[in-house]
């Protein structure tokens, strides 16, 4: 699971880098810029597919997209001097809260499985 999360972080990082280059490409309009952007986004999907082997695809995609949006917004604020309204910042904060909830909910079935195993063991002891 640890390696899958590393793959997911690499997917998010390459997505942020690839998407951030879109702003630079718009200024230069060079073929090399488009090549770099497509390469980074391809790498992002590759690492996302590796992460999805161990992490549920819905959770992996939600984290990839949500953290990607939050980080791209930070890049646009601090690198490209974008202005965001209070409503937009609040929406991004809610997205981060949602990501935390999805991530915490991911470990819930493992705990339920352990609890149900303990319940089954307890029930079998009481029957014997």
Coordinates of N, CA and C in Angstrom, one line a residue:
X1 N 0.8 -1.2 0.0 CA 0.0 0.0 0.0 C 0.9 1.3 0.0
X2 N 2.0 1.2 0.7 CA 2.9 2.3 0.7 C 3.4 2.7 -0.7
X3 N 3.8 1.7 -1.4 CA 4.3 1.9 -2.8 C 3.2 2.5 -3.7
X4 N 2.0 2.1 -3.5 CA 0.8 2.6 -4.2 C 0.6 4.1 -3.9
X5 N 0.8 4.4 -2.7 CA 0.7 5.9 -2.3 C 1.8 6.7 -2.9
X6 N 3.0 6.1 -3.0 CA 4.1 6.8 -3.7 C 3.8 7.0 -5.1
X7 N 3.2 6.0 -5.8 CA 2.8 6.1 -7.2 C 1.8 7.2 -7.3
X8 N 0.8 7.2 -6.4 CA -0.2 8.3 -6.5 C 0.4 9.7 -6.3
X9 N 1.3 9.8 -5.4 CA 2.0 11.1 -5.3 C 2.7 11.5 -6.5
X10 N 3.4 10.5 -7.2 CA 4.1 10.8 -8.4 C 3.1 11.2 -9.5
X11 N 1.9 10.5 -9.5 CA 0.9 10.9 -10.5 C 0.4 12.3 -10.3
X12 N 0.2 12.7 -9.0 CA -0.3 14.0 -8.7 C 0.8 15.1 -9.1
X13 N 2.0 14.8 -8.8 CA 3.1 15.7 -9.0 C 3.3 15.9 -10.5
X14 N 3.2 14.9 -11.3 CA 3.4 15.0 -12.8 C 2.2 15.7 -13.4
X15 N 1.0 15.4 -12.8 CA -0.2 16.1 -13.3 C -0.1 17.6 -13.1
X16 N 0.3 18.0 -11.9 CA 0.5 19.4 -11.5 C 1.5 20.1 -12.5
X17 N 2.6 19.4 -12.7 CA 3.7 19.9 -13.6 C 3.2 20.1 -15.0
X18 N 2.5 19.0 -15.5 CA 2.0 19.0 -16.8 C 0.9 20.1 -17.0
X19 N 0.0 20.2 -16.1 CA -1.1 21.2 -16.2 C -0.5 22.6 -16.1
X20 N 0.5 22.8 -15.2 CA 1.1 24.1 -15.0 C 1.8 24.6 -16.3
X21 N 2.3 23.6 -17.1 CA 3.0 24.0 -18.3 C 2.0 24.6 -19.3
X22 N 0.8 24.3 -19.2 CA -0.2 24.9 -20.1 C -0.2 26.4 -20.1
X23 N 0.0 27.0 -19.0 CA 0.0 28.4 -18.9 C 1.3 29.0 -19.6
X24 N 2.4 28.3 -19.4 CA 3.6 28.7 -20.1 C 3.6 28.5 -21.6
X25 N 2.9 27.4 -22.0 CA 2.8 27.2 -23.5 C 2.0 28.2 -24.1
X26 N 1.0 28.7 -23.4 CA 0.1 29.8 -24.0 C 0.9 31.0 -24.3
X27 N 1.9 31.3 -23.6 CA 2.8 32.5 -23.8 C 3.7 32.2 -25.0
X28 N 4.3 31.0 -25.0 CA 5.4 30.8 -26.1 C 4.8 30.1 -27.3
X29 N 3.8 29.2 -27.1 CA 3.2 28.5 -28.2 C 4.2 27.7 -29.0
X30 N 5.1 26.9 -28.3 CA 6.1 26.1 -28.9 C 5.7 24.7 -28.9
X31 N 6.1 23.9 -29.9 CA 5.9 22.5 -30.0 C 6.5 21.7 -28.9
X32 N 7.7 22.2 -28.5 CA 8.4 21.5 -27.3 C 7.6 21.6 -26.1
X33 N 6.9 22.8 -25.9 CA 6.1 22.9 -24.7 C 4.9 22.0 -24.7
X34 N 4.3 21.8 -25.8 CA 3.2 20.9 -25.9 C 3.7 19.4 -25.7
X35 N 4.9 19.1 -26.2 CA 5.5 17.8 -26.0 C 5.7 17.5 -24.5
X36 N 6.3 18.5 -23.8 CA 6.5 18.3 -22.4 C 5.2 18.2 -21.6
X37 N 4.2 19.0 -22.0 CA 2.9 18.9 -21.3 C 2.3 17.5 -21.6
X38 N 2.3 17.0 -22.8 CA 1.7 15.7 -23.1 C 2.5 14.6 -22.4
X39 N 3.8 14.7 -22.3 CA 4.6 13.7 -21.7 C 4.3 13.6 -20.2
X40 N 4.3 14.8 -19.5 CA 4.0 14.8 -18.1 C 2.6 14.3 -17.8
X41 N 1.6 14.6 -18.6 CA 0.3 14.1 -18.3 C 0.2 12.6 -18.6
X42 N 0.9 12.1 -19.6 CA 1.0 10.7 -19.8 C 1.6 9.9 -18.7
X43 N 2.7 10.5 -18.1 CA 3.4 9.9 -17.0 C 2.4 9.9 -15.8
X44 N 1.7 11.0 -15.7 CA 0.7 11.1 -14.6 C -0.3 9.9 -14.6
X45 N -0.9 9.7 -15.8 CA -1.8 8.6 -16.0 C -1.2 7.2 -15.8
X46 N 0.1 7.1 -16.2 CA 0.8 5.8 -15.9 C 0.9 5.5 -14.4
X47 N 1.4 6.5 -13.7 CA 1.5 6.3 -12.2 C 0.2 6.1 -11.6
X48 N -0.9 6.8 -12.1 CA -2.2 6.6 -11.5 C -2.7 5.2 -11.8
X49 N -2.3 4.6 -12.9 CA -2.7 3.2 -13.2 C -2.0 2.3 -12.3
X50 N -0.7 2.6 -11.9 CA 0.0 1.7 -11.0 C -0.6 1.8 -9.6
X51 N -0.9 3.0 -9.2 CA -1.5 3.2 -7.9 C -2.9 2.5 -7.8
X52 N -3.6 2.5 -8.9 CA -5.0 1.9 -8.8 C -4.9 0.4 -8.7
X53 N -3.8 -0.2 -8.8 CA -3.7 -1.7 -8.6 C -3.9 -2.0 -7.1
X54 N -3.5 -1.1 -6.2 CA -3.7 -1.4 -4.8 C -4.7 -0.5 -4.1
X55 N -5.0 0.7 -4.7 CA -5.9 1.6 -4.1 C -7.2 1.5 -5.0
X56 N -8.4 1.5 -4.4 CA -9.6 1.5 -5.1 C -9.6 2.7 -6.1
X57 N -10.0 2.4 -7.4 CA -9.9 3.4 -8.4 C -10.7 4.7 -8.1
X58 N -11.8 4.6 -7.4 CA -12.6 5.7 -7.1 C -11.8 6.6 -6.1
X59 N -11.2 6.0 -5.1 CA -10.4 6.7 -4.1 C -9.2 7.3 -4.8
X60 N -8.5 6.5 -5.5 CA -7.3 7.0 -6.2 C -7.6 8.2 -7.1
X61 N -8.7 8.1 -7.9 CA -9.0 9.2 -8.8 C -9.4 10.4 -8.0
X62 N -10.2 10.2 -7.0 CA -10.7 11.4 -6.2 C -9.5 12.1 -5.5
X63 N -8.5 11.4 -5.0 CA -7.3 12.0 -4.4 C -6.5 12.7 -5.5
X64 N -6.3 12.0 -6.6 CA -5.5 12.5 -7.7 C -6.1 13.8 -8.2
X65 N -7.4 13.8 -8.4 CA -8.0 15.0 -9.0 C -8.1 16.1 -8.0
X66 N -8.5 15.7 -6.8 CA -8.7 16.8 -5.7 C -7.4 17.4 -5.3
X67 N -6.4 16.6 -5.0 CA -5.1 17.2 -4.6 C -4.5 17.9 -5.8
X68 N -4.7 17.4 -7.0 CA -4.2 18.0 -8.2 C -4.8 19.4 -8.4
X69 N -6.1 19.5 -8.2 CA -6.7 20.9 -8.3 C -6.2 21.8 -7.3
X70 N -6.1 21.3 -6.0 CA -5.6 22.2 -4.9 C -4.2 22.7 -5.2
X71 N -3.3 21.8 -5.6 CA -1.9 22.1 -5.9 C -1.8 23.0 -7.1
X72 N -2.6 22.8 -8.1 CA -2.5 23.6 -9.3 C -3.0 25.0 -9.0
X73 N -4.0 25.1 -8.1 CA -4.4 26.4 -7.6 C -3.3 27.1 -6.9
X74 N -2.6 26.4 -6.0 CA -1.5 27.0 -5.3 C -0.4 27.5 -6.3
X75 N -0.1 26.7 -7.3 CA 0.9 27.1 -8.3 C 0.4 28.4 -9.0
X76 N -0.9 28.4 -9.3 CA -1.4 29.6 -10.0 C -1.4 30.8 -9.2
X77 N -1.6 30.6 -7.8 CA -1.6 31.8 -6.9 C -0.1 32.3 -6.8
X78 N 0.8 31.4 -6.5 CA 2.2 31.8 -6.1 C 3.1 32.0 -7.3
X79 N 2.9 31.3 -8.4 CA 3.8 31.4 -9.5 C 3.2 32.3 -10.6
X80 N 1.9 32.2 -10.9 CA 1.3 32.9 -12.0 C 0.5 34.1 -11.5
X81 N 0.5 34.4 -10.2 CA -0.1 35.6 -9.6 C -1.6 35.7 -9.9
X82 N -2.3 34.5 -9.8 CA -3.7 34.5 -10.0 C -4.5 35.1 -8.8
X83 N -5.6 35.7 -9.0 CA -6.5 36.1 -7.9 C -7.7 35.2 -7.8
X84 N -7.9 34.8 -6.5 CA -9.1 34.0 -6.3 C -10.0 34.7 -5.3
X85 N -11.3 34.5 -5.5 CA -12.2 35.1 -4.6 C -12.4 34.3 -3.3
X86 N -13.0 34.8 -2.3 CA -13.2 34.1 -1.1 C -14.1 32.8 -1.3
X87 N -15.0 32.9 -2.2 CA -15.9 31.8 -2.5 C -15.0 30.7 -3.2
X88 N -14.1 31.0 -4.1 CA -13.3 30.0 -4.7 C -12.3 29.4 -3.7
X89 N -11.8 30.2 -2.8 CA -10.9 29.6 -1.8 C -11.7 28.7 -0.9
X90 N -12.9 29.1 -0.5 CA -13.7 28.2 0.3 C -14.0 26.9 -0.4
X91 N -14.3 27.0 -1.7 CA -14.6 25.8 -2.4 C -13.4 24.8 -2.5
X92 N -12.2 25.4 -2.6 CA -11.0 24.6 -2.6 C -10.8 24.0 -1.2
X93 N -11.1 24.7 -0.2 CA -11.0 24.2 1.2 C -11.9 23.0 1.4
X94 N -13.1 23.1 0.8 CA -14.1 22.0 0.9 C -13.6 20.8 0.2
X95 N -12.9 21.0 -1.0 CA -12.4 19.9 -1.7 C -11.3 19.2 -0.9
X96 N -10.5 19.9 -0.2 CA -9.4 19.3 0.6 C -10.1 18.5 1.7
X97 N -11.1 19.1 2.3 CA -11.8 18.4 3.4 C -12.4 17.1 2.8
X98 N -13.0 17.2 1.7 CA -13.5 16.0 1.0 C -12.5 14.9 0.7
X99 N -11.3 15.3 0.3 CA -10.2 14.4 0.0 C -9.8 13.7 1.3
X100 N -9.7 14.5 2.4 CA -9.3 13.9 3.7 C -10.4 12.8 4.1
X101 N -11.7 13.2 3.9 CA -12.7 12.2 4.3 C -12.7 11.0 3.4
X102 N -12.4 11.1 2.2 CA -12.3 9.9 1.3 C -11.2 9.1 1.7
X103 N -10.0 9.7 2.0 CA -8.8 9.0 2.3 C -9.0 8.2 3.7
X104 N -9.6 8.9 4.6 CA -9.9 8.2 5.9 C -10.9 7.1 5.8
X105 N -11.9 7.3 4.9 CA -12.9 6.3 4.7 C -12.3 5.0 4.0
X106 N -11.2 5.2 3.3 CA -10.6 4.1 2.6 C -10.2 3.0 3.5
X107 N -9.6 3.4 4.7 CA -9.1 2.4 5.6 C -10.3 1.7 6.5
X108 N -11.5 2.3 6.3 CA -12.6 1.8 7.1 C -12.9 0.3 6.9
X109 N -12.9 -0.2 5.6 CA -13.3 -1.6 5.4 C -12.3 -2.6 6.0
X110 N -11.0 -2.2 6.1 CA -10.0 -3.1 6.7 C -10.3 -3.2 8.2
X111 N -10.7 -2.1 8.8 CA -11.1 -2.2 10.3 C -12.4 -3.0 10.4
X112 N -13.3 -2.8 9.5 CA -14.6 -3.6 9.6 C -14.3 -5.1 9.5
X113 N -13.3 -5.4 8.6 CA -13.0 -6.8 8.3 C -12.4 -7.4 9.6
X114 N -11.5 -6.7 10.2 CA -10.8 -7.1 11.4 C -11.9 -7.3 12.5
X115 N -12.8 -6.4 12.6 CA -13.9 -6.4 13.6 C -14.8 -7.6 13.4
X116 N -15.1 -7.9 12.1 CA -16.0 -9.0 11.8 C -15.3 -10.3 12.0
X117 N -14.0 -10.4 11.8 CA -13.2 -11.6 12.1 C -13.2 -11.8 13.6
X118 N -13.0 -10.8 14.4 CA -13.0 -10.9 15.8 C -14.4 -11.4 16.3
X119 N -15.4 -10.8 15.7 CA -16.8 -11.2 16.1 C -17.0 -12.7 15.7
X120 N -16.6 -13.1 14.6 CA -16.7 -14.5 14.2 C -16.0 -15.5 15.1
X121 N -14.8 -15.1 15.5 CA -14.0 -15.9 16.4 C -14.7 -15.9 17.8
X122 N -15.2 -14.8 18.2 CA -15.9 -14.7 19.5 C -17.2 -15.6 19.5
X123 N -17.9 -15.5 18.4 CA -19.1 -16.3 18.2 C -18.8 -17.8 18.2
X124 N -17.8 -18.2 17.5 CA -17.4 -19.6 17.5 C -17.0 -20.1 18.8
X125 N -16.3 -19.3 19.6 CA -15.9 -19.7 21.0 C -17.1 -19.9 21.9
X126 N -18.1 -19.0 21.7 CA -19.3 -19.1 22.6 C -20.1 -20.3 22.2
X127 N -20.1 -20.7 20.9 CA -20.9 -21.9 20.5 C -20.2 -23.2 21.0
X128 N -18.9 -23.2 21.2 CA -18.2 -24.4 21.6 C -18.1 -24.6 23.1

